[in-house]
Short mmCIF file of C-alpha atoms in Angstrom, two decimals:
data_model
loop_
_atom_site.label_atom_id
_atom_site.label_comp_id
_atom_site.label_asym_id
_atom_site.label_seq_id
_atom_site.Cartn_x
_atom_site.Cartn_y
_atom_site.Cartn_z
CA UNK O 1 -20.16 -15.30 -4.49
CA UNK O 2 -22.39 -12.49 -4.19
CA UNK O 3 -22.40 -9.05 -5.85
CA UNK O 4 -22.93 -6.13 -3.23
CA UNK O 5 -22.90 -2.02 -3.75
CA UNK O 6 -20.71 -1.61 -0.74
CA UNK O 7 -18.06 1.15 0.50
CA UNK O 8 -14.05 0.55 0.60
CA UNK O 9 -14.22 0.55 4.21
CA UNK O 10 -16.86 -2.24 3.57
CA UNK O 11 -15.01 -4.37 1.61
CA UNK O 12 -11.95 -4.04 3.81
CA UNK O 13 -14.44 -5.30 6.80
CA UNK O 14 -15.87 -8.41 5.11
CA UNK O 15 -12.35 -9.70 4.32
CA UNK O 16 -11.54 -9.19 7.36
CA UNK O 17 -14.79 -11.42 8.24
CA UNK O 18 -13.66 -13.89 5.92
CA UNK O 19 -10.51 -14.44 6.50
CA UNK O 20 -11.81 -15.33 10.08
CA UNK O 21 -9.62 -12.71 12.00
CA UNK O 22 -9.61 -13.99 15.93
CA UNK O 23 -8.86 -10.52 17.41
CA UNK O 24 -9.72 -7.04 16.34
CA UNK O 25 -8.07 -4.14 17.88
CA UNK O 26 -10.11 -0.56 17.23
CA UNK O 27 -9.39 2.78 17.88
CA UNK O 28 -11.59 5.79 16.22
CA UNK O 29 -9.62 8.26 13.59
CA UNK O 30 -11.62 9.35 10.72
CA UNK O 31 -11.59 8.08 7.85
CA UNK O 32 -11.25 4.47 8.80
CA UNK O 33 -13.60 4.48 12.02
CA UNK O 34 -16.38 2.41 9.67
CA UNK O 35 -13.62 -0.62 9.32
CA UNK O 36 -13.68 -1.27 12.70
CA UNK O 37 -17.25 -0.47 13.13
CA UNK O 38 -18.61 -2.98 10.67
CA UNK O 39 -16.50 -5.31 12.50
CA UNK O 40 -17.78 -4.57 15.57
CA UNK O 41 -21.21 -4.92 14.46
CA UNK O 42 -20.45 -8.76 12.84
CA UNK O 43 -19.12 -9.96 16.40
CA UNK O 44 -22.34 -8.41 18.15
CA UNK O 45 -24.53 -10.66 15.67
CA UNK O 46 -22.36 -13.62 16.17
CA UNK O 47 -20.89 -13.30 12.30
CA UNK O 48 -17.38 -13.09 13.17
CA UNK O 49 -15.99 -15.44 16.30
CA UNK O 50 -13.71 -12.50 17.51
CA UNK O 51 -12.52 -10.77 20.71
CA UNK O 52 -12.99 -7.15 19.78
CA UNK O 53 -10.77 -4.92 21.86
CA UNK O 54 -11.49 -1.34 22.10
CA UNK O 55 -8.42 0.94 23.21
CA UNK O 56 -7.71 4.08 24.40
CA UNK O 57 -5.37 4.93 21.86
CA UNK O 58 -3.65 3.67 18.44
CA UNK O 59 -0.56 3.08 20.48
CA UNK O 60 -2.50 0.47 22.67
CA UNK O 61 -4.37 -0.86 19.41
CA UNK O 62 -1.11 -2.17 17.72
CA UNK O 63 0.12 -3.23 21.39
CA UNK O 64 -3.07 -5.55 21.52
CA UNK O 65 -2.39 -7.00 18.25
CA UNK O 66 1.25 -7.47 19.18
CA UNK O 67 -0.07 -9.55 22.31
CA UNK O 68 -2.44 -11.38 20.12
CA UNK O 69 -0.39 -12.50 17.37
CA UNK O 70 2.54 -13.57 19.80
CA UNK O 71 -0.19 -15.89 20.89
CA UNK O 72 -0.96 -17.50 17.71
CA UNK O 73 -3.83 -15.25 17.06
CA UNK O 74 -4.98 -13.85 13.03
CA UNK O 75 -4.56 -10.46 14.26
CA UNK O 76 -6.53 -7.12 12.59
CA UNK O 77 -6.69 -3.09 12.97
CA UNK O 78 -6.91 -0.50 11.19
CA UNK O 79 -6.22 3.37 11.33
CA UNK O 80 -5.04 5.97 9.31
CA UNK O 81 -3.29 9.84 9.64
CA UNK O 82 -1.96 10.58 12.96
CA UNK O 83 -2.88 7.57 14.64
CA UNK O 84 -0.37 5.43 12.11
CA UNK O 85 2.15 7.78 13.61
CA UNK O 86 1.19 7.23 17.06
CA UNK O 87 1.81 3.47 15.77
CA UNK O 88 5.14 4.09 15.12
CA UNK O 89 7.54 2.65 18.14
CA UNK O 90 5.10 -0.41 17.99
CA UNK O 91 5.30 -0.84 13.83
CA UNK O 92 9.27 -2.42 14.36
CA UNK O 93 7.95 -4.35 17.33
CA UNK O 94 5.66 -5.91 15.15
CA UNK O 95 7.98 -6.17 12.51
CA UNK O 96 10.90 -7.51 14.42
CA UNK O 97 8.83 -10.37 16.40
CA UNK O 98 7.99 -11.65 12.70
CA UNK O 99 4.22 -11.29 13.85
CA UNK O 100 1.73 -12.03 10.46
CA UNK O 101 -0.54 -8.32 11.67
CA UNK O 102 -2.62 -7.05 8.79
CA UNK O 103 -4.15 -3.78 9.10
CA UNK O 104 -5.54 -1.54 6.59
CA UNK O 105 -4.41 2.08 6.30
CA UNK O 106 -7.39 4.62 5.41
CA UNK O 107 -4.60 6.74 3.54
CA UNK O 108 -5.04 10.78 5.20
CA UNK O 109 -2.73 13.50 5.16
CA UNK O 110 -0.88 14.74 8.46
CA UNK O 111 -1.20 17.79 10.58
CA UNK O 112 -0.30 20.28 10.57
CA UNK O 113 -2.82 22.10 9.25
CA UNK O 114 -5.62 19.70 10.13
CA UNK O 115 -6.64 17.37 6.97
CA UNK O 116 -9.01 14.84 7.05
CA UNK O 117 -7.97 13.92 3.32
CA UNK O 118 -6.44 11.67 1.40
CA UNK O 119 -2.54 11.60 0.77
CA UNK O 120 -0.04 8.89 1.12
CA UNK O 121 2.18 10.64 3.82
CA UNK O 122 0.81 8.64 6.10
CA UNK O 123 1.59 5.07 5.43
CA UNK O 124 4.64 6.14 3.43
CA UNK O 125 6.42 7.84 6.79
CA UNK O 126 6.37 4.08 7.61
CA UNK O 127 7.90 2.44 4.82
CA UNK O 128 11.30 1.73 6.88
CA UNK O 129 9.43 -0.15 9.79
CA UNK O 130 9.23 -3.72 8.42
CA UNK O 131 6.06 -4.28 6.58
CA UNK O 132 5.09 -4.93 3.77
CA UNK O 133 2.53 -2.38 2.12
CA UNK O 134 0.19 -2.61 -0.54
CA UNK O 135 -1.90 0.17 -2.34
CA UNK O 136 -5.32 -0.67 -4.22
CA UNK O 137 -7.11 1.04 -6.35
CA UNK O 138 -10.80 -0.34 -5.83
CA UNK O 139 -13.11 -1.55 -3.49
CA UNK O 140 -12.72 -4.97 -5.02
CA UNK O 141 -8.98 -4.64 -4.95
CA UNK O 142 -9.16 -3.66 -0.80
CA UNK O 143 -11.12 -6.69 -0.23
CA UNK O 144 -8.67 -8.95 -2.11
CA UNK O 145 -5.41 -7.56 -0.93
CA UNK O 146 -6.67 -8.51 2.25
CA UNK O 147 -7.22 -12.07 1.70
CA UNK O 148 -3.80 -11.79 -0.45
CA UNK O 149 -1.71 -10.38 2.39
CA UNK O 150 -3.00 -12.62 4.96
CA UNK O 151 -2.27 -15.96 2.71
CA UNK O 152 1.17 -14.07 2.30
CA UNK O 153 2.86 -13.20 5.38
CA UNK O 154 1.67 -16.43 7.09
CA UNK O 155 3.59 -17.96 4.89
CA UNK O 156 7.12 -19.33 7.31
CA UNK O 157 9.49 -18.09 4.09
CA UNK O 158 8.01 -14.43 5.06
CA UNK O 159 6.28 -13.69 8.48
CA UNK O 160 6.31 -10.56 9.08
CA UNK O 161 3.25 -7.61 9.37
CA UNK O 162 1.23 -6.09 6.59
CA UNK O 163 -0.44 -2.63 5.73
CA UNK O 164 -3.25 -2.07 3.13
CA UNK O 165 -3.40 1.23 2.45
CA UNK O 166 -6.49 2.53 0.46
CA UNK O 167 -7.10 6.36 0.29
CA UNK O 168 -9.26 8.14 2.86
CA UNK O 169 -13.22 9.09 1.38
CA UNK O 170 -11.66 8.47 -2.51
CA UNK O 171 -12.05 4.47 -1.44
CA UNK O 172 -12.87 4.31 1.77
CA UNK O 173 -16.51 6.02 1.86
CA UNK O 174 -17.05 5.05 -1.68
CA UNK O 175 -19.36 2.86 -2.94
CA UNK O 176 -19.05 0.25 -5.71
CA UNK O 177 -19.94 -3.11 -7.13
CA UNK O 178 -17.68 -5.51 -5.22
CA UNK O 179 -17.81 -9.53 -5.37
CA UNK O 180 -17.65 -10.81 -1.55
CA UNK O 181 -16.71 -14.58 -1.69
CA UNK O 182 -18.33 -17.37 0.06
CA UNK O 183 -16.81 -17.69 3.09
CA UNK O 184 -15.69 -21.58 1.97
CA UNK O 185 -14.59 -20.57 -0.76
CA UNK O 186 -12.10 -18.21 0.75
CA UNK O 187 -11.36 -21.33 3.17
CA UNK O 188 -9.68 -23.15 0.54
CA UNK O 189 -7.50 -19.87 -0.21
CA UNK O 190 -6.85 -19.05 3.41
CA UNK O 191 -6.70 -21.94 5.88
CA UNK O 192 -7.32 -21.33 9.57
CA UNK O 193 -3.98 -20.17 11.21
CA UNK O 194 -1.92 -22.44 12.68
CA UNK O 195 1.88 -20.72 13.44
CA UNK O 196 4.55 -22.92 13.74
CA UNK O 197 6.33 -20.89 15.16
CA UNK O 198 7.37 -20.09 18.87
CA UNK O 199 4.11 -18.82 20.61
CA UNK O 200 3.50 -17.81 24.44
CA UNK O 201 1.98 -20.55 25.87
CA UNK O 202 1.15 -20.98 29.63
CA UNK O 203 1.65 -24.55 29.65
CA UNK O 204 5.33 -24.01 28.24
CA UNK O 205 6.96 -20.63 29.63
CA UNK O 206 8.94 -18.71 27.62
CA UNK O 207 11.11 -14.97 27.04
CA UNK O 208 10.21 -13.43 23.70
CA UNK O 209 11.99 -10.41 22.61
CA UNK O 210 15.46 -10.43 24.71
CA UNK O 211 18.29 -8.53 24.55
CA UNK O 212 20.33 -8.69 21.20
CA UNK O 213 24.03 -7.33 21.64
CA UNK O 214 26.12 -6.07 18.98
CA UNK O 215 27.32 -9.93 17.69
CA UNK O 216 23.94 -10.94 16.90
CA UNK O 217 21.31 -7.65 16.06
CA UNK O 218 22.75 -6.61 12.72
CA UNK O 219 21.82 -10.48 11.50
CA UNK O 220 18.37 -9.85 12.93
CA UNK O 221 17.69 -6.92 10.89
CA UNK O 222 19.77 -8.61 7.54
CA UNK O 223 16.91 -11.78 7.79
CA UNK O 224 14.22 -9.36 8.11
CA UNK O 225 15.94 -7.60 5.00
CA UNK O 226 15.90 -10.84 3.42
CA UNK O 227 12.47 -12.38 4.51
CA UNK O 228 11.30 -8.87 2.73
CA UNK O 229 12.63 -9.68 -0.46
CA UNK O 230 11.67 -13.08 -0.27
CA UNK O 231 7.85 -12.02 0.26
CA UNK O 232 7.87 -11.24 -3.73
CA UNK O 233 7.82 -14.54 -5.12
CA UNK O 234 5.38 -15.67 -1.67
CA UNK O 235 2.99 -12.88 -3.11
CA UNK O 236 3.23 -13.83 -6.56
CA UNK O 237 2.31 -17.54 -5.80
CA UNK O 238 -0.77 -16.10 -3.81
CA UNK O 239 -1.79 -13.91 -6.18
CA UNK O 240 -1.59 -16.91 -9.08
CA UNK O 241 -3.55 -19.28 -6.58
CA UNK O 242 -5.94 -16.05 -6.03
CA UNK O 243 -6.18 -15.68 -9.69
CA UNK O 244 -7.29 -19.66 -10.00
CA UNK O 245 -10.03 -19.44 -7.11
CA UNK O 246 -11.65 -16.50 -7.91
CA UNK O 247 -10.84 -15.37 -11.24
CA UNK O 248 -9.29 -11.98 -10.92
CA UNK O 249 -5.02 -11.23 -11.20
CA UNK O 250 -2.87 -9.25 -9.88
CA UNK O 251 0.55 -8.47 -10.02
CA UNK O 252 3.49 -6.47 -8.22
CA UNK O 253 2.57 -3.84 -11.10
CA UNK O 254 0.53 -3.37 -13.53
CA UNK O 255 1.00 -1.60 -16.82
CA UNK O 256 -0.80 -0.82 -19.39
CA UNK O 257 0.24 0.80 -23.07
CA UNK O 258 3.47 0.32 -21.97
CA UNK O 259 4.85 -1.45 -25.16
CA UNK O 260 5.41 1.38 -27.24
CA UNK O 261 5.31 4.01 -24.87
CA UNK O 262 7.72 7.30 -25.43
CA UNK O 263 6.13 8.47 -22.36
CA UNK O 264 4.87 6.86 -19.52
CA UNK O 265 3.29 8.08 -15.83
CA UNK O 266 3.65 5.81 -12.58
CA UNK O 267 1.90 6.02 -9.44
CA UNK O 268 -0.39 4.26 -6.97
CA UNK O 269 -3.59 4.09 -5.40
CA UNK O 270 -6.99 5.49 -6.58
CA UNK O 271 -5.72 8.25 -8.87
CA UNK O 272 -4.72 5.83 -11.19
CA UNK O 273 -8.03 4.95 -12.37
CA UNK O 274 -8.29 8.57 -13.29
CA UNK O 275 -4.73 8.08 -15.58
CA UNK O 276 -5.90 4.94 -17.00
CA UNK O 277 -8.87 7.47 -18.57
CA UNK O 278 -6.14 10.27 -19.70
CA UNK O 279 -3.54 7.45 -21.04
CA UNK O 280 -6.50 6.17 -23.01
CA UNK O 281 -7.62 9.66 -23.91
CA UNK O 282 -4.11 10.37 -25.09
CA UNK O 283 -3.72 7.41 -27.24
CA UNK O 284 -7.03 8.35 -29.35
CA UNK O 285 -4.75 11.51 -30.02
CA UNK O 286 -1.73 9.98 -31.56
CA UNK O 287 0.39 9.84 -28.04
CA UNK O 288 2.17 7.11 -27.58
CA UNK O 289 1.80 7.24 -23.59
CA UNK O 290 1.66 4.89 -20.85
CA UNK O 291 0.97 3.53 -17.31
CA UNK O 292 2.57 1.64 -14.32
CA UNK O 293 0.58 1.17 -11.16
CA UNK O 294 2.70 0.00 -8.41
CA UNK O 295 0.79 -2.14 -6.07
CA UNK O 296 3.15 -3.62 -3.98
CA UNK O 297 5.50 -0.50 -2.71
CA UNK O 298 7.07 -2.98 0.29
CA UNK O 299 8.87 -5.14 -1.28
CA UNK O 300 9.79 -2.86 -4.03
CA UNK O 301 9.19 -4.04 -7.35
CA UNK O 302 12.94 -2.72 -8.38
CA UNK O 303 13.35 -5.52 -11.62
CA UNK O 304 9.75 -5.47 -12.67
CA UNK O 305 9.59 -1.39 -13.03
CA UNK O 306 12.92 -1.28 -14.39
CA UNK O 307 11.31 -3.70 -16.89
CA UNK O 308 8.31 -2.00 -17.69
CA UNK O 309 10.24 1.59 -18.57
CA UNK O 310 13.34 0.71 -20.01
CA UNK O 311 12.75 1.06 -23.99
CA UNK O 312 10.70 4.68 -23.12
CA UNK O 313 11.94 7.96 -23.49
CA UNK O 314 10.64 9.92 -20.07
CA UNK O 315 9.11 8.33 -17.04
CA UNK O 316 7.24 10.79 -15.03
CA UNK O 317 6.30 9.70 -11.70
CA UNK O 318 2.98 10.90 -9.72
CA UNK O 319 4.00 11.38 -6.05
CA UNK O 320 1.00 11.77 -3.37
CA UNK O 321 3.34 12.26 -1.05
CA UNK O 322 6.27 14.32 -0.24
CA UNK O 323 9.82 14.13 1.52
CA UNK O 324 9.84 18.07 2.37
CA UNK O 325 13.27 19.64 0.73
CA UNK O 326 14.03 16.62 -1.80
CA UNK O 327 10.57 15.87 -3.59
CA UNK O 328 8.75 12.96 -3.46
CA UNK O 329 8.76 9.58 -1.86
CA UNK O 330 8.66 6.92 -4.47
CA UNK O 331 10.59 8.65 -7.62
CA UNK O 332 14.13 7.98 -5.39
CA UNK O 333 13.03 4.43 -5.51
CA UNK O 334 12.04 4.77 -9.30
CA UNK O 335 15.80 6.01 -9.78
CA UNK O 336 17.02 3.00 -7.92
CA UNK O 337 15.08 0.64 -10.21
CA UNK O 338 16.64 3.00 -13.39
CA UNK O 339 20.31 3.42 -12.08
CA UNK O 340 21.84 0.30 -13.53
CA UNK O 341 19.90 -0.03 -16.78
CA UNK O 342 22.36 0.61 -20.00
CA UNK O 343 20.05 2.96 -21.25
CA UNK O 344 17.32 4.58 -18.92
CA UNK O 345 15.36 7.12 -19.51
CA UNK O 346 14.65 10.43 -18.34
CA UNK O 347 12.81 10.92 -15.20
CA UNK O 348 10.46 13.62 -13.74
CA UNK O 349 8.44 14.04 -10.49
CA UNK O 350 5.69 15.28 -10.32
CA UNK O 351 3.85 15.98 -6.81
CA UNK O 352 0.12 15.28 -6.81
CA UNK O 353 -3.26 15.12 -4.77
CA UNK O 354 -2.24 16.27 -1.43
CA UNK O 355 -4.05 16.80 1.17
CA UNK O 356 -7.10 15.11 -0.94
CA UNK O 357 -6.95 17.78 -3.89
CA UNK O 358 -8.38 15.91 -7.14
CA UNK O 359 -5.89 14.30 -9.28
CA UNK O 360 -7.86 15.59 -12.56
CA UNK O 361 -7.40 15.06 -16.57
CA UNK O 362 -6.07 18.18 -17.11
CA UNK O 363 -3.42 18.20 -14.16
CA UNK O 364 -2.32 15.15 -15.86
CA UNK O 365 -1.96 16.69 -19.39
CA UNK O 366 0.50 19.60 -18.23
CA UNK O 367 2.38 16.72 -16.58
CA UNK O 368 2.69 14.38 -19.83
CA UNK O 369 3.34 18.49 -21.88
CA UNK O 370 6.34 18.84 -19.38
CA UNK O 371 7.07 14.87 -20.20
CA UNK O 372 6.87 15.77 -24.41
CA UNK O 373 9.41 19.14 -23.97
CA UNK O 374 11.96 17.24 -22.02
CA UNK O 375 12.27 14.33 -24.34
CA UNK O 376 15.79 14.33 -26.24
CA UNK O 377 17.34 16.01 -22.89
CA UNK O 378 20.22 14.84 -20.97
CA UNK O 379 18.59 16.31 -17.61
CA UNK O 380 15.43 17.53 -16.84
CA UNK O 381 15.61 21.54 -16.44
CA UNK O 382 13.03 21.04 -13.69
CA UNK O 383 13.24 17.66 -11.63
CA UNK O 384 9.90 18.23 -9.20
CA UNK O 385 7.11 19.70 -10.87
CA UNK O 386 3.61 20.58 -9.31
CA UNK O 387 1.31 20.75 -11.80
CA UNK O 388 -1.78 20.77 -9.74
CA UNK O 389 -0.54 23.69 -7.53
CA UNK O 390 -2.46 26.86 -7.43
CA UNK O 391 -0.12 29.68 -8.78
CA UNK O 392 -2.26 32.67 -7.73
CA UNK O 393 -2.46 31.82 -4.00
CA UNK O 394 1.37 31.09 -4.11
CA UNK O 395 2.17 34.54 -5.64
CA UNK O 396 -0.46 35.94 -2.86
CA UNK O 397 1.98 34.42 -0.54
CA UNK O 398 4.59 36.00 -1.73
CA UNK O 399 5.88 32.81 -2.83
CA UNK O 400 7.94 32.41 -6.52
CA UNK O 401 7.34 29.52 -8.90
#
């Protein structure tokens, strides 16, 4: 193992090496265009035995890997922002072949206007298609969740595709101390593929994706539903066997200060490095605050956040992304997680970072003061709260609070 000062989109690249990918699809969208260009780079030196495919478009890129995989192939791409939703008739094929695709997701916000930064809107528009998605917080975490996700949907109790999202420029064009395994070392955590299942084959001819009529497609999408839900326990055992090789854990979620918590702020992604720092800050003051990081948003960790927030008073969760007219994307799945508790607590949303804006110290003070005055409520007086929004331009818009 080696100890390198490398960028997200670095990291994301020498898993990708590691884990021996056969085929690499790449299309150019800022910010993930270095992914795919460190890639490209390893097959020119003869570092990675891959057939790179360039293509005209992000529709054709997931097309490629759609070919590849149905050949047996360990399949990568990446892309981020409006490419993703160029991706989006070929996500369900992906997902409804069962084909084991990893690609990461440089997480950027959608036009319009024109953004090149960092939101969630992107991957989170596809949470419905089939795969399973993961959000990191780190370099070191990108790199891992690669290996992770690989060793996971392989697996014949899950098989189906993967995204990694990691946030556009806050991870991607950072740099930071990462480990990069030896490559045999990451052998022994990630075999070479070798699909069992059904594969096109010259030698032995056969039709892949035919017509399913009404008596047979809603069972299709129920096994899918049910290979989902199954991939919890397949990640957990390759996280634990992770854990055991190379010495760092992780979990569906992780919490931290949760045991006594009155108040406590969930979210994903890079911002919550930055909450760690005000949870901590907040605790040297006498709050009794805490933290859940959801890592794994497909499947849903519905038991373990229920888990983590039942005993506290308010639960306010950090959305960096937003279902325009109802608020944002993950607190409805919060709720679902909450609904059938005895006792729950109350719940706020608060909509953060969008369109890159800094998810800062202070923005997350005003949310935890609107946490403290709604403690001892039955219902919030304001459900979705933006605490980071800037009140002056609104009003110069002629726009109320």
């Amino acid at each position: 193992m080696s100890r390198q000062y490398i960028s997200g989109c670095c990291a994301v690249a020498e898993a990708a090496r590691l884990a021996e990918v056969n085929v690499v699809a790449a299309y150019p969208i800022t910010p993930q265009t270095s992914i795919v260009e460190y890639l490209a780079n390893y097959v020119a030196k003869g570092e990675l035995k891959a057939e790179m495919i360039p293509v005209e478009s992000e529709h054709s890129a997931m097309s490629a890997c759609i070919g590849a995989a149905c050949v047996g192939a360990r399949t990568f791409t990446a892309s981020s922002s409006q490419g993703l939703a160029l991706m989006h008739e070929c996500l369900f094929m992906a997902a409804g072949l069962r084909l084991p695709i990893v690609m990461a997701i440089a997480n950027r916000a959608l036009a319009a206007p024109v953004s090149i930064f960092c939101d969630h809107q992107d991957s989170l528009a596809q949470r419905d298609t089939g795969w399973l998605q993961f959000y990191v917080e780190n370099c070191q975490e990108a790199l891992d969740t690669i290996l992770i996700a690989y060793r996971t949907i392989e697996d014949e109790r899950v098989l189906l595709p993967a995204m990694v999202c990691l946030d556009g420029f806050f991870l991607s064009h950072i740099s930071e101390p990462v480990d990069v395994p030896e490559a045999e070392q990451v052998k022994r955590f990630l075999p070479a593929h070798s699909p069992k299942y059904p594969i096109l084959d010259v030698n032995n001819p056969g039709i892949f994706n035919v017509m399913a009529f009404p008596d047979t497609y809603e069972e299709f999408s129920y096994d899918r539903h049910v290979s989902m839900l199954r991939a919890r326990e397949v990640l957990r055992e390759s996280m634990a066997d992770f854990a055991r090789l190379f010495g760092r854990s992780y979990d569906l979620i992780e919490t931290y200060g949760c045991e006594d918590a009155e108040l406590i702020l969930l979210g994903m992604g890079s911002m919550m490095g930055t909450v760690r720092t005000a949870v901590r800050l907040l605790r040297e003051e006498g709050e009794k605050v805490g933290l859940v990081k959801i890592k794994s948003y497909r499947p849903f960790p519905t038991q373990e956040v229920a888990a983590a927030v039942q005993k506290t008073a308010v639960i306010g969760v950090l959305d960096r992304g937003l279902s325009t007219g109802l608020g944002g994307i993950i607190y409805p799945e919060v709720l679902k997680s909450l609904y059938h508790l005895t006792t729950r607590p109350l719940a706020l949303n608060f909509i953060v970072g969008l369109g890159g804006r800094d998810v800062t110290i202070p923005i997350l003070q005003r949310a935890v003061q609107e946490m403290k005055q709604a403690i001892g409520a039955s219902r919030p007086k304001r459900e979705t709260i933006w605490p980071g929004a800037d009140r002056a331009l609104l009003q110069a818009w002629g726009i109320k609070d």
